[in-house]
Amino acid sequence: MTENSQIEIYQTADGQTEIAVQFEADTAWLSQAQMVELFGRNVSVISCHIRNALNEGEISENSNLQKMQIANSDRPVVFYDLDVVISVGYRVKSPQGVQFRRWAAQRLKEYLLKGYTLNQQRFEQNAAELEQALALIKKAAQSPELGTVSGRGLVEIVSRYNQTFLWLQRYDEGLLDEPAGQVGGSLPSADVAMR
């Protein structure tokens, strides 16, 4: 696993627990300490659930566990992939476990119904930050010190980017109407092109 692979995938509703995880080889990796924090249970409970999942054949030690040397540790730390985290999440009995199960079930439902899942909170935060940046750029563009064509061109580009961003958001939410105009032609198939 690489240093640059850390991402945040889960935050509790109260904002108290935020888990930054390693993401590599199409899965997320959490340490046992992170699962203790995530599910609000002690190490022995998490260990017991991992051991039971291994014994029942639900997960495999070879493909679902990975040892990694981390800074300030005298021995390698075992990281568990998303399959293990989900298995433990569905076994642990705690308010955090219930919250995780609801979160996981909602992501699965979104994916099954839409074909993708969206972190709406992060999306809205990014949109708000973009709008703040645009407001700053527009304010700078109106400054008497900035009178160059390139400065105003930059504002125009960013404004168009913002419009595109908002169109993409509307598309993702299914709010765009089909554009008026003529129906397009058809592209030749590979068979026709080879003749």
GROMACS .gro file of C-alpha atoms in nm:
model
  195
    1MET     CA    1   0.000   0.000   0.000
    2THR     CA    2   0.119   0.349  -0.075
    3GLU     CA    3   0.127   0.664   0.135
    4ASN     CA    4  -0.094   0.851  -0.116
    5SER     CA    5  -0.376   0.598  -0.101
    6GLN     CA    6  -0.556   0.733   0.209
    7ILE     CA    7  -0.916   0.845   0.161
    8GLU     CA    8  -1.210   0.905   0.391
    9ILE     CA    9  -1.502   0.673   0.327
   10TYR     CA   10  -1.711   0.689   0.640
   11GLN     CA   11  -1.810   0.940   0.902
   12THR     CA   12  -2.062   0.889   1.180
   13ALA     CA   13  -2.373   1.108   1.179
   14ASP     CA   14  -2.255   1.293   1.490
   15GLY     CA   15  -1.921   1.364   1.320
   16GLN     CA   16  -1.727   1.214   1.611
   17THR     CA   17  -1.582   0.917   1.423
   18GLU     CA   18  -1.414   0.971   1.091
   19ILE     CA   19  -1.224   0.682   0.937
   20ALA     CA   20  -0.943   0.744   0.689
   21VAL     CA   21  -0.859   0.420   0.515
   22GLN     CA   22  -0.614   0.277   0.267
   23PHE     CA   23  -0.771   0.215  -0.073
   24GLU     CA   24  -0.582  -0.019  -0.301
   25ALA     CA   25  -0.659  -0.303  -0.542
   26ASP     CA   26  -1.029  -0.209  -0.562
   27THR     CA   27  -1.091  -0.237  -0.189
   28ALA     CA   28  -1.059  -0.041   0.133
   29TRP     CA   29  -0.820  -0.154   0.406
   30LEU     CA   30  -0.872  -0.091   0.779
   31SER     CA   31  -0.658  -0.188   1.074
   32GLN     CA   32  -0.809  -0.358   1.376
   33ALA     CA   33  -0.765  -0.033   1.572
   34GLN     CA   34  -0.972   0.150   1.309
   35MET     CA   35  -1.246  -0.114   1.334
   36VAL     CA   36  -1.243  -0.074   1.714
   37GLU     CA   37  -1.303   0.299   1.664
   38LEU     CA   38  -1.556   0.248   1.386
   39PHE     CA   39  -1.775  -0.002   1.569
   40GLY     CA   40  -1.726   0.121   1.927
   41ARG     CA   41  -1.616  -0.216   2.062
   42ASN     CA   42  -1.290  -0.333   2.219
   43VAL     CA   43  -1.013  -0.528   2.048
   44SER     CA   44  -1.125  -0.865   2.187
   45VAL     CA   45  -1.477  -0.828   2.039
   46ILE     CA   46  -1.343  -0.727   1.696
   47SER     CA   47  -1.086  -1.012   1.708
   48CYS     CA   48  -1.360  -1.262   1.797
   49HIS     CA   49  -1.575  -1.152   1.501
   50ILE     CA   50  -1.278  -1.168   1.261
   51ARG     CA   51  -1.184  -1.514   1.391
   52ASN     CA   52  -1.545  -1.638   1.353
   53ALA     CA   53  -1.566  -1.504   0.996
   54LEU     CA   54  -1.240  -1.686   0.915
   55ASN     CA   55  -1.354  -2.011   1.083
   56GLU     CA   56  -1.689  -2.003   0.900
   57GLY     CA   57  -1.514  -1.954   0.565
   58GLU     CA   58  -1.682  -1.619   0.503
   59ILE     CA   59  -1.342  -1.457   0.453
   60SER     CA   60  -0.997  -1.589   0.367
   61GLU     CA   61  -0.679  -1.507   0.553
   62ASN     CA   62  -0.482  -1.513   0.227
   63SER     CA   63  -0.694  -1.269   0.028
   64ASN     CA   64  -0.865  -1.052   0.292
   65LEU     CA   65  -0.572  -0.969   0.522
   66GLN     CA   66  -0.250  -0.783   0.450
   67LYS     CA   67   0.045  -0.703   0.679
   68MET     CA   68   0.209  -0.365   0.644
   69GLN     CA   69   0.492  -0.192   0.824
   70ILE     CA   70   0.385   0.154   0.938
   71ALA     CA   71   0.579   0.443   1.090
   72ASN     CA   72   0.636   0.438   1.468
   73SER     CA   73   0.554   0.068   1.493
   74ASP     CA   74   0.808  -0.199   1.579
   75ARG     CA   75   0.612  -0.473   1.400
   76PRO     CA   76   0.386  -0.503   1.096
   77VAL     CA   77   0.019  -0.409   1.137
   78VAL     CA   78  -0.251  -0.630   0.988
   79PHE     CA   79  -0.498  -0.453   0.762
   80TYR     CA   80  -0.832  -0.607   0.671
   81ASP     CA   81  -1.012  -0.550   0.341
   82LEU     CA   82  -1.366  -0.425   0.294
   83ASP     CA   83  -1.509  -0.778   0.298
   84VAL     CA   84  -1.381  -0.823   0.654
   85VAL     CA   85  -1.503  -0.477   0.763
   86ILE     CA   86  -1.851  -0.551   0.629
   87SER     CA   87  -1.851  -0.897   0.789
   88VAL     CA   88  -1.755  -0.751   1.127
   89GLY     CA   89  -2.002  -0.466   1.078
   90TYR     CA   90  -2.288  -0.711   1.035
   91ARG     CA   91  -2.182  -0.914   1.339
   92VAL     CA   92  -2.104  -0.647   1.598
   93LYS     CA   93  -2.382  -0.534   1.826
   94SER     CA   94  -2.340  -0.166   1.905
   95PRO     CA   95  -2.510   0.160   1.809
   96GLN     CA   96  -2.213   0.228   1.579
   97GLY     CA   97  -2.257  -0.115   1.422
   98VAL     CA   98  -2.625  -0.043   1.355
   99GLN     CA   99  -2.533   0.293   1.206
  100PHE     CA  100  -2.267   0.131   0.985
  101ARG     CA  101  -2.514  -0.135   0.865
  102ARG     CA  102  -2.767   0.134   0.774
  103TRP     CA  103  -2.497   0.331   0.593
  104ALA     CA  104  -2.374   0.021   0.403
  105ALA     CA  105  -2.729  -0.086   0.312
  106GLN     CA  106  -2.808   0.264   0.184
  107ARG     CA  107  -2.493   0.269  -0.036
  108LEU     CA  108  -2.586  -0.073  -0.175
  109LYS     CA  109  -2.944   0.037  -0.241
  110GLU     CA  110  -2.824   0.353  -0.419
  111TYR     CA  111  -2.586   0.152  -0.631
  112LEU     CA  112  -2.846  -0.108  -0.724
  113LEU     CA  113  -3.110   0.152  -0.814
  114LYS     CA  114  -2.891   0.418  -0.977
  115GLY     CA  115  -2.586   0.224  -1.087
  116TYR     CA  116  -2.363   0.448  -0.873
  117THR     CA  117  -2.350   0.600  -0.528
  118LEU     CA  118  -2.281   0.962  -0.443
  119ASN     CA  119  -2.148   1.122  -0.128
  120GLN     CA  120  -2.403   1.406  -0.129
  121GLN     CA  121  -2.242   1.587   0.165
  122ARG     CA  122  -1.899   1.595  -0.001
  123PHE     CA  123  -2.057   1.691  -0.334
  124GLU     CA  124  -2.242   1.985  -0.176
  125GLN     CA  125  -1.929   2.092   0.013
  126ASN     CA  126  -1.727   2.091  -0.312
  127ALA     CA  127  -2.001   2.289  -0.488
  128ALA     CA  128  -2.006   2.548  -0.208
  129GLU     CA  129  -1.626   2.580  -0.218
  130LEU     CA  130  -1.637   2.623  -0.595
  131GLU     CA  131  -1.899   2.897  -0.566
  132GLN     CA  132  -1.686   3.076  -0.302
  133ALA     CA  133  -1.384   3.057  -0.531
  134LEU     CA  134  -1.589   3.195  -0.818
  135ALA     CA  135  -1.710   3.485  -0.603
  136LEU     CA  136  -1.349   3.568  -0.513
  137ILE     CA  137  -1.240   3.552  -0.875
  138LYS     CA  138  -1.528   3.773  -0.988
  139LYS     CA  139  -1.446   4.024  -0.714
  140ALA     CA  140  -1.081   4.027  -0.822
  141ALA     CA  141  -1.187   4.072  -1.184
  142GLN     CA  142  -1.377   4.387  -1.091
  143SER     CA  143  -1.072   4.531  -0.919
  144PRO     CA  144  -0.925   4.841  -1.089
  145GLU     CA  145  -0.580   4.679  -1.075
  146LEU     CA  146  -0.695   4.392  -1.295
  147GLY     CA  147  -0.775   4.523  -1.636
  148THR     CA  148  -0.605   4.271  -1.861
  149VAL     CA  149  -0.781   4.058  -2.117
  150SER     CA  150  -0.628   3.742  -1.970
  151GLY     CA  151  -0.775   3.815  -1.626
  152ARG     CA  152  -1.122   3.856  -1.765
  153GLY     CA  153  -1.073   3.548  -1.984
  154LEU     CA  154  -0.991   3.344  -1.675
  155VAL     CA  155  -1.312   3.456  -1.509
  156GLU     CA  156  -1.507   3.356  -1.820
  157ILE     CA  157  -1.348   3.009  -1.825
  158VAL     CA  158  -1.417   2.950  -1.457
  159SER     CA  159  -1.776   3.075  -1.496
  160ARG     CA  160  -1.831   2.831  -1.781
  161TYR     CA  161  -1.678   2.552  -1.572
  162ASN     CA  162  -1.923   2.635  -1.295
  163GLN     CA  163  -2.214   2.614  -1.539
  164THR     CA  164  -2.089   2.277  -1.665
  165PHE     CA  165  -2.051   2.157  -1.305
  166LEU     CA  166  -2.411   2.255  -1.230
  167TRP     CA  167  -2.533   2.080  -1.548
  168LEU     CA  168  -2.351   1.764  -1.443
  169GLN     CA  169  -2.513   1.784  -1.102
  170ARG     CA  170  -2.857   1.820  -1.262
  171TYR     CA  171  -2.777   1.526  -1.493
  172ASP     CA  172  -2.672   1.309  -1.197
  173GLU     CA  173  -2.996   1.395  -1.020
  174GLY     CA  174  -3.204   1.320  -1.332
  175LEU     CA  175  -3.325   1.680  -1.359
  176LEU     CA  176  -3.207   1.760  -1.713
  177ASP     CA  177  -3.457   1.761  -1.996
  178GLU     CA  178  -3.367   1.615  -2.331
  179PRO     CA  179  -3.237   1.898  -2.553
  180ALA     CA  180  -3.457   2.020  -2.836
  181GLY     CA  181  -3.327   1.973  -3.190
  182GLN     CA  182  -3.281   1.717  -3.458
  183VAL     CA  183  -3.211   1.354  -3.394
  184GLY     CA  184  -2.849   1.275  -3.478
  185GLY     CA  185  -2.726   1.030  -3.738
  186SER     CA  186  -2.581   0.688  -3.674
  187LEU     CA  187  -2.220   0.581  -3.667
  188PRO     CA  188  -2.106   0.306  -3.901
  189SER     CA  189  -2.035  -0.027  -3.738
  190ALA     CA  190  -1.696  -0.196  -3.756
  191ASP     CA  191  -1.835  -0.441  -4.017
  192VAL     CA  192  -1.943  -0.160  -4.249
  193ALA     CA  193  -1.614   0.028  -4.206
  194MET     CA  194  -1.407  -0.275  -4.309
  195ARG     CA  195  -1.584  -0.329  -4.645
   0.00000   0.00000   0.00000
